[in-house]
Structures are given as C-alpha cells and as structure tokens.
CSV table of C-alpha atoms and ligand atoms in Angstrom, one decimal:
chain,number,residue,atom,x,y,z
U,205,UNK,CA,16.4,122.5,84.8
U,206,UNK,CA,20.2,121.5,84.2
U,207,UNK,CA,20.0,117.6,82.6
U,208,UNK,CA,23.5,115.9,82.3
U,209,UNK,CA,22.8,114.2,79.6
U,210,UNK,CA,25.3,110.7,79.0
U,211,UNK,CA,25.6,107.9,76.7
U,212,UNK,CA,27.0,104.2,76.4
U,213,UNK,CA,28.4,104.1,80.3
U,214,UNK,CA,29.5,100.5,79.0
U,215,UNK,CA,30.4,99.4,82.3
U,216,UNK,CA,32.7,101.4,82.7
U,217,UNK,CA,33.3,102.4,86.6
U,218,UNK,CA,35.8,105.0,86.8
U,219,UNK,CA,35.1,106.7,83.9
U,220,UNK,CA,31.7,107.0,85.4
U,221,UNK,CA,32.5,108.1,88.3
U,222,UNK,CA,35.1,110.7,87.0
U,223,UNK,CA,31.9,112.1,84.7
U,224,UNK,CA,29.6,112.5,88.2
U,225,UNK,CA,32.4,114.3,89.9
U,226,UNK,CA,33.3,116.7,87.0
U,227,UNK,CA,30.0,117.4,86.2
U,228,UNK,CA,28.9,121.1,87.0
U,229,UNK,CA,25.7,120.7,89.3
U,230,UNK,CA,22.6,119.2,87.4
U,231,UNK,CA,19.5,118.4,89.0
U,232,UNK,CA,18.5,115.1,86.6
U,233,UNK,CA,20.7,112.9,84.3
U,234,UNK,CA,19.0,111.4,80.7
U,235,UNK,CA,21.0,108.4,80.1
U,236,UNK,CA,20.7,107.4,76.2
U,237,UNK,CA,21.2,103.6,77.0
U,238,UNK,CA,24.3,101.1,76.7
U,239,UNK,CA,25.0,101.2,80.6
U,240,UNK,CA,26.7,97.9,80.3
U,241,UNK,CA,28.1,95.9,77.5
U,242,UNK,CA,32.8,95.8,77.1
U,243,UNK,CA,33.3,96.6,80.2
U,244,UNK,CA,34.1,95.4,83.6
U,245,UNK,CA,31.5,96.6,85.9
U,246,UNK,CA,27.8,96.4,84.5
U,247,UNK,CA,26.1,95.8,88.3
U,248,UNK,CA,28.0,98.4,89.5
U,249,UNK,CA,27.1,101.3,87.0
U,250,UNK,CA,23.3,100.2,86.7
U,251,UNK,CA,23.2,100.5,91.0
U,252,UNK,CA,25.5,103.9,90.7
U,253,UNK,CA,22.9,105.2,88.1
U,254,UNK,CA,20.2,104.6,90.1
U,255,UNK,CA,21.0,106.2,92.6
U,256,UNK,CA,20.2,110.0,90.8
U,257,UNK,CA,16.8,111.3,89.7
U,258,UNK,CA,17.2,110.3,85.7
U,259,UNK,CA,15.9,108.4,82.8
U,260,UNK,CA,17.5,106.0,80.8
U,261,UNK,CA,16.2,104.4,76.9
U,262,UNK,CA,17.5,101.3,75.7
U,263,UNK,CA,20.4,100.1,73.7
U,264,UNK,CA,21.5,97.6,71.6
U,265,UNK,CA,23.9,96.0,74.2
U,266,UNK,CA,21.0,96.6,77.1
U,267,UNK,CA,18.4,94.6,75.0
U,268,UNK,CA,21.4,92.0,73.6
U,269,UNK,CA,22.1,91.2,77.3
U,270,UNK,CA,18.6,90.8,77.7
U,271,UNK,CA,18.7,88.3,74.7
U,272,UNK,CA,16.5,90.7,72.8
U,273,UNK,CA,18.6,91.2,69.6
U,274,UNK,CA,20.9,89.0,67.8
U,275,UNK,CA,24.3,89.0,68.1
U,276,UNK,CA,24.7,88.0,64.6
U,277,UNK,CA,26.0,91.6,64.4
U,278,UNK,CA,28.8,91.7,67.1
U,279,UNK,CA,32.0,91.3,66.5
U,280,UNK,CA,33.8,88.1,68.4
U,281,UNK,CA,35.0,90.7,71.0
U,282,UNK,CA,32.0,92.2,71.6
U,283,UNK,CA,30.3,88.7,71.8
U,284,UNK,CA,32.7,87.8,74.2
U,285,UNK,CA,32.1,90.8,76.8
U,286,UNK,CA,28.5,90.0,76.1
U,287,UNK,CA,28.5,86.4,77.4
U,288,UNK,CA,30.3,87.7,80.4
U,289,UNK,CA,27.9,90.4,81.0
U,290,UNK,CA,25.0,87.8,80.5
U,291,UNK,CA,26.6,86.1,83.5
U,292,UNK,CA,28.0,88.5,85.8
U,293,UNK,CA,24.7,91.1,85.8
U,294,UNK,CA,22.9,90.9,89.1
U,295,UNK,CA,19.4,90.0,89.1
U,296,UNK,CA,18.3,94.0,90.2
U,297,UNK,CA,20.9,95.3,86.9
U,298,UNK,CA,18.7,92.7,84.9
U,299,UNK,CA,15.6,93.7,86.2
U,300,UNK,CA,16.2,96.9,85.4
U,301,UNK,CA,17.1,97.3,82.1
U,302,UNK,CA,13.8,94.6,81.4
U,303,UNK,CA,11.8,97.7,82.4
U,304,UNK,CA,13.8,100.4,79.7
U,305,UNK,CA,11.7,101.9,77.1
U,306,UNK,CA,13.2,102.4,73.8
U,307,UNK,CA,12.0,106.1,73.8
U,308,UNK,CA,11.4,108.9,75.6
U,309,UNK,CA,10.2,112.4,75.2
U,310,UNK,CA,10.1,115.2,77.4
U,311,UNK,CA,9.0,118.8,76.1
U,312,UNK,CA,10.9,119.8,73.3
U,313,UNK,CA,13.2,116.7,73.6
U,314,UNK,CA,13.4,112.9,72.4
U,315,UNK,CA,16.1,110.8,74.0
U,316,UNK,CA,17.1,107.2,71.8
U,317,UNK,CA,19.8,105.3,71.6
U,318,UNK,CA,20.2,105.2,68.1
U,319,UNK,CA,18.1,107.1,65.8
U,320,UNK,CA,14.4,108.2,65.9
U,321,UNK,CA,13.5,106.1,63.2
U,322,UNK,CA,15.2,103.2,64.5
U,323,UNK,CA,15.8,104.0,68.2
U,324,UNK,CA,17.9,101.0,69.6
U,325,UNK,CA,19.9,99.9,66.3
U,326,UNK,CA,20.3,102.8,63.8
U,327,UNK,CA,23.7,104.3,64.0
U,328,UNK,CA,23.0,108.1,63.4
U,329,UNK,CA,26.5,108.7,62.2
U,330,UNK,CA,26.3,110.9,58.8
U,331,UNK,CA,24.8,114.0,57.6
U,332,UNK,CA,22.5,112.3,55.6
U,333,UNK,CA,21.1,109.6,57.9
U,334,UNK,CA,20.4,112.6,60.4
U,335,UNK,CA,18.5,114.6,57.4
U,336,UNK,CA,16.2,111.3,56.7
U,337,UNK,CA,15.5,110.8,60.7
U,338,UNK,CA,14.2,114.8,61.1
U,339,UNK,CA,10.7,112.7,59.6
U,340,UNK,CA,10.9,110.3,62.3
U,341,UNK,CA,11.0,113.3,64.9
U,342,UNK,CA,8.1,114.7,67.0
U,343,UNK,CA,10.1,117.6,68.4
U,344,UNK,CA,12.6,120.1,67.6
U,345,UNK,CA,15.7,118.4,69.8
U,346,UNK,CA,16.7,114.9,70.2
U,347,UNK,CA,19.9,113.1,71.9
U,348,UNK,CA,20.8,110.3,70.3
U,349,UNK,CA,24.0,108.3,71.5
U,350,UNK,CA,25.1,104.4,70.2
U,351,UNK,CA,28.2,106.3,67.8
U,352,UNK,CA,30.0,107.3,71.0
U,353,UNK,CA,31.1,109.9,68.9
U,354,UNK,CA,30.2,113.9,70.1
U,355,UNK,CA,28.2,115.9,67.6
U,356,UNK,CA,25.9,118.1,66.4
U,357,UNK,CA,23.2,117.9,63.2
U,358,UNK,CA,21.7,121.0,62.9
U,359,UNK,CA,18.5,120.4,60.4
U,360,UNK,CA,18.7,123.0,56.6
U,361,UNK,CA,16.0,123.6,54.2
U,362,UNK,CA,17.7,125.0,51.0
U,363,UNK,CA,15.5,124.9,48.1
U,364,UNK,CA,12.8,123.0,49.8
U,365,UNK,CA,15.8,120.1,50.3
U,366,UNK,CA,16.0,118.9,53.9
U,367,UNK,CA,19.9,118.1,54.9
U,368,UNK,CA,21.5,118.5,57.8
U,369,UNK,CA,24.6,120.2,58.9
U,370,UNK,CA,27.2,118.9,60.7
U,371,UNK,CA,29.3,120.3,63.8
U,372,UNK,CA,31.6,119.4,65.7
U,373,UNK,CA,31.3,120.4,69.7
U,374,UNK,CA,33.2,122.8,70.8
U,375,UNK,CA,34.0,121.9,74.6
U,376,UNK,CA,33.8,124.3,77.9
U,377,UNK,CA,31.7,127.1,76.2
U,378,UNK,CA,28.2,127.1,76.2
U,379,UNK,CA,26.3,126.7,72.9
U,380,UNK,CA,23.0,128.4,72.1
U,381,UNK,CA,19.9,126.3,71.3
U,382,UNK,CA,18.9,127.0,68.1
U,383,UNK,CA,15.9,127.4,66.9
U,384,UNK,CA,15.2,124.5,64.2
U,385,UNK,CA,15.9,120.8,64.5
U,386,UNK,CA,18.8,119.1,66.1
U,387,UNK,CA,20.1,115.9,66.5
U,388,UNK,CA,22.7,116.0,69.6
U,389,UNK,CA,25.1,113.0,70.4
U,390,UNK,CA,27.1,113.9,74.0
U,391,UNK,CA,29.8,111.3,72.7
U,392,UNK,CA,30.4,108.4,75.7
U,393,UNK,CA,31.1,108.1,78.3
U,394,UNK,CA,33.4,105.0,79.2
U,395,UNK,CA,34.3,103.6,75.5
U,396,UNK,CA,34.8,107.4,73.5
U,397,UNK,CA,35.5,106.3,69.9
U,398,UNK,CA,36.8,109.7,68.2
U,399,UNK,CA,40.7,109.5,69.1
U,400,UNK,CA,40.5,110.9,72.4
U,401,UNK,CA,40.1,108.7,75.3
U,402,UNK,CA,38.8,111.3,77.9
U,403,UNK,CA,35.1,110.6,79.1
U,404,UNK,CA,32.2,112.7,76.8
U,405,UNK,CA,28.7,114.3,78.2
U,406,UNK,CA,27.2,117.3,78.0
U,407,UNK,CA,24.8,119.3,80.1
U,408,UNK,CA,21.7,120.6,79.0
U,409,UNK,CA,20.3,123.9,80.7
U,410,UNK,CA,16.7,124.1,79.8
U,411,UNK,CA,16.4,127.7,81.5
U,412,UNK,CA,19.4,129.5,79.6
U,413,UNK,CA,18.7,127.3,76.4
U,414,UNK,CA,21.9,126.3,76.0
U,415,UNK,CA,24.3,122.9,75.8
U,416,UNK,CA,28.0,122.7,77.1
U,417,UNK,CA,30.1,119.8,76.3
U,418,UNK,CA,32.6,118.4,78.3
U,419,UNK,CA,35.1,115.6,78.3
U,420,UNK,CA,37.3,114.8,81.0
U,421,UNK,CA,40.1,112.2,81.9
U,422,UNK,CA,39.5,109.6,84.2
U,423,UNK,CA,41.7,106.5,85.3
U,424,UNK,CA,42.1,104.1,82.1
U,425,UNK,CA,44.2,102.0,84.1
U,426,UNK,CA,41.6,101.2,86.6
U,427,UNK,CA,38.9,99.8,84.3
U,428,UNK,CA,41.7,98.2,82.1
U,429,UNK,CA,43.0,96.1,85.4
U,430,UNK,CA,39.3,95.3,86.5
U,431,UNK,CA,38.7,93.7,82.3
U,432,UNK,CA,41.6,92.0,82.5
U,433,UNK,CA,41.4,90.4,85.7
U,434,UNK,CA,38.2,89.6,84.5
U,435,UNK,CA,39.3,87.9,81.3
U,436,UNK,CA,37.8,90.3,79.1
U,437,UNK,CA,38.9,90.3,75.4
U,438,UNK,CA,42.7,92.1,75.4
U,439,UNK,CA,41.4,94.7,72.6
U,440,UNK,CA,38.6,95.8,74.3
U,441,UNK,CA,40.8,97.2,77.0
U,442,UNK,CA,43.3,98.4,74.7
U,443,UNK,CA,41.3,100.1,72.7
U,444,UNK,CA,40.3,102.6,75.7
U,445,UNK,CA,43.9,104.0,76.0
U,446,UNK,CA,43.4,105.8,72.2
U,447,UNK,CA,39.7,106.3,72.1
U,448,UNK,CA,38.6,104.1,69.2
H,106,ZN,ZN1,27.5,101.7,72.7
C-alpha cells in the first residue's frame, strides 16, 4: 500500500491542492490532524479530504475549534483565525472533526498529532522529547505532525541509554525503513515552518518499506488573497511567503 501521509492542512486550499496533484499515486492518505485553523478555507479542505479513502487524528486547532482546549495558549493571531474558523466552519466540517480520534494505529504504525505520550498537545520537536515518547509507543513507527517541521528520530540504545537521533529528510529519494523505532514528522502542508515555504508530505510505501519526502510549491498568493479578503490577521499571511 502507498499512504501519503500529510499534516496541519491549516486551511489552506491551494497548497492543498498543489500537494494532491504532485503527489506520486497513493492508494490512502493518513492525515495527522490540524485541517483547519490560520487559514482561509477550513470547509473547503475538510470536504476536499473527504473526498479520498484516509484517516485523520486530531489536533490542537481541530479540538480548539471544537472548544475542546483552551486557548490560553494561542497567541492573539492565532486566537483571531480561531474565532473566525469557529464561525465560518460548516455544520458537516464541524461534525466531522467531533468524530476524530486522537489516535490511531495501523500495523506497525501510530499516527498523532503531537506526541505518543501526549497526542493532541505535545510538540515532539527535540531529540530528547522524541527519546522519552519511544515509552509511550506500541509500535516500531509513528508520524507525528503539530511542529510543521520535516524530520526524522531514529530511536539509539548506547550503553543501555535510550536517545534518539536526529535527521533531516532528504527530499525525492527514497529512504529505507529501518529496523528500530522512528518517530516521522512529513513537515506541513499549508503553514511549513522551516524557512522554506513549499508544501511538505511524504509517501509511505508499505510494500518496498521505504519513505520519500517531497515538498512542492504551490500559489502563496492565492491563499494570501482569500485571508485577507477575509480579514484574517496580516502576519499570518505573511508569514507563508518565508515559511516560518
Ligand atoms: Zn498545526
């Protein structure tokens, strides 16, 4: 089976659209939550999800929108695009994310937003937050998204230490499965946050064992136009052009 496997859509139209288009052929997508949330088109990107054979976990901006969490924790911006989202989400995008579970697993994989051992809030961001999360894991692979940032934890033992290694994805060239622990983040897809504003994912081929990740350019412009005309906050459409 060939997954593409995506993370934090945030609304974002034409980046997801550019994603579905570049994608080589998959037969399922596993969407590690934060469909909507910043940007400009939350209905549209829940009903454009929909319509593939996938499976989607929570997020934190899912769940917010669902007044689940507290927003203590968002910035003003954020809070902002929340409010709107709150308001503009059709009843079947609300619906849907009521009915998200906050984790999956599927063979040798977990999907979760954020971490295994907490899977809608816990930023898995460092080498050492990964190596404490390996305990929190049932099986040897797990995609985590919520960073928006691409990489790779690859679990050590040295001494009878647990740590994990870190690497960075190397894109276009398939990488082999290995066979300990790894915690896999395909970067996002429509708000990339590592200096480079092209659209992240990665496809997963179960058969061959391997992972290939990909990022790809898609019209900036667009989604900025549709955020301001819909009076999202300045930054948060700024922010897209540089990938931050
Ligand atoms: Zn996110």
């Amino acid at each position: 089976m060939r997954y593409l496997v995506l993370s934090d859509i945030h609304a974002n139209l034409a980046a997801f659209q550019t994603v579905l288009q570049d994608a080589p052929p998959f037969d399922r997508i596993w969407c590690l939550g934060d469909v909507i949330g910043y940007g400009p088109e939350p209905s549209e990107c829940v009903a454009l999800l929909r319509q593939y054979e996938h499976d989607c976990v929570a997020g934190n901006h899912d769940w917010a929108t669902l007044g689940r969490l507290d927003t203590e924790d968002f910035n003003p911006d954020a809070r902002r695009a929340l409010t709107w989202t709150r308001a503009n989400l059709d009843a079947a995008g609300v619906a849907y994310l009521q009915k998200l579970p906050t984790a999956l697993t599927f063979g040798d994989f977990t999907l979760v937003h954020g971490s295994p051992r907490q899977p809608v809030w816990e930023y898995t961001l460092y080498a050492g937050m990964a190596a404490a999360n390996f305990d929190y894991l049932d099986t040897p692979y797990c995609f985590v998204g919520h960073t928006h940032v691409p990489v790779l934890f690859e679990q050590t033992t040295h001494n009878g230490v647990v740590s994990a290694r870190v690497r960075r994805p190397v894109y276009d060239e398939p990488i082999a499965l290995p066979g300990g622990r790894l915690i896999i983040n395909p970067g996002s897809v429509g708000q990339p946050r590592d200096n480079d504003p092209r659209a992240s994912y990665l496809l997963l081929d179960t058969d061959a064992q391997t992972l290939l990740f990909r990022r790809v350019e898609y019209p900036v412009e667009q989604t900025q136009q549709n955020m301001q005309d819909h009076g999202l906050p300045a930054r948060l459409a700024a922010r897209l052009s540089n990938g931050w």
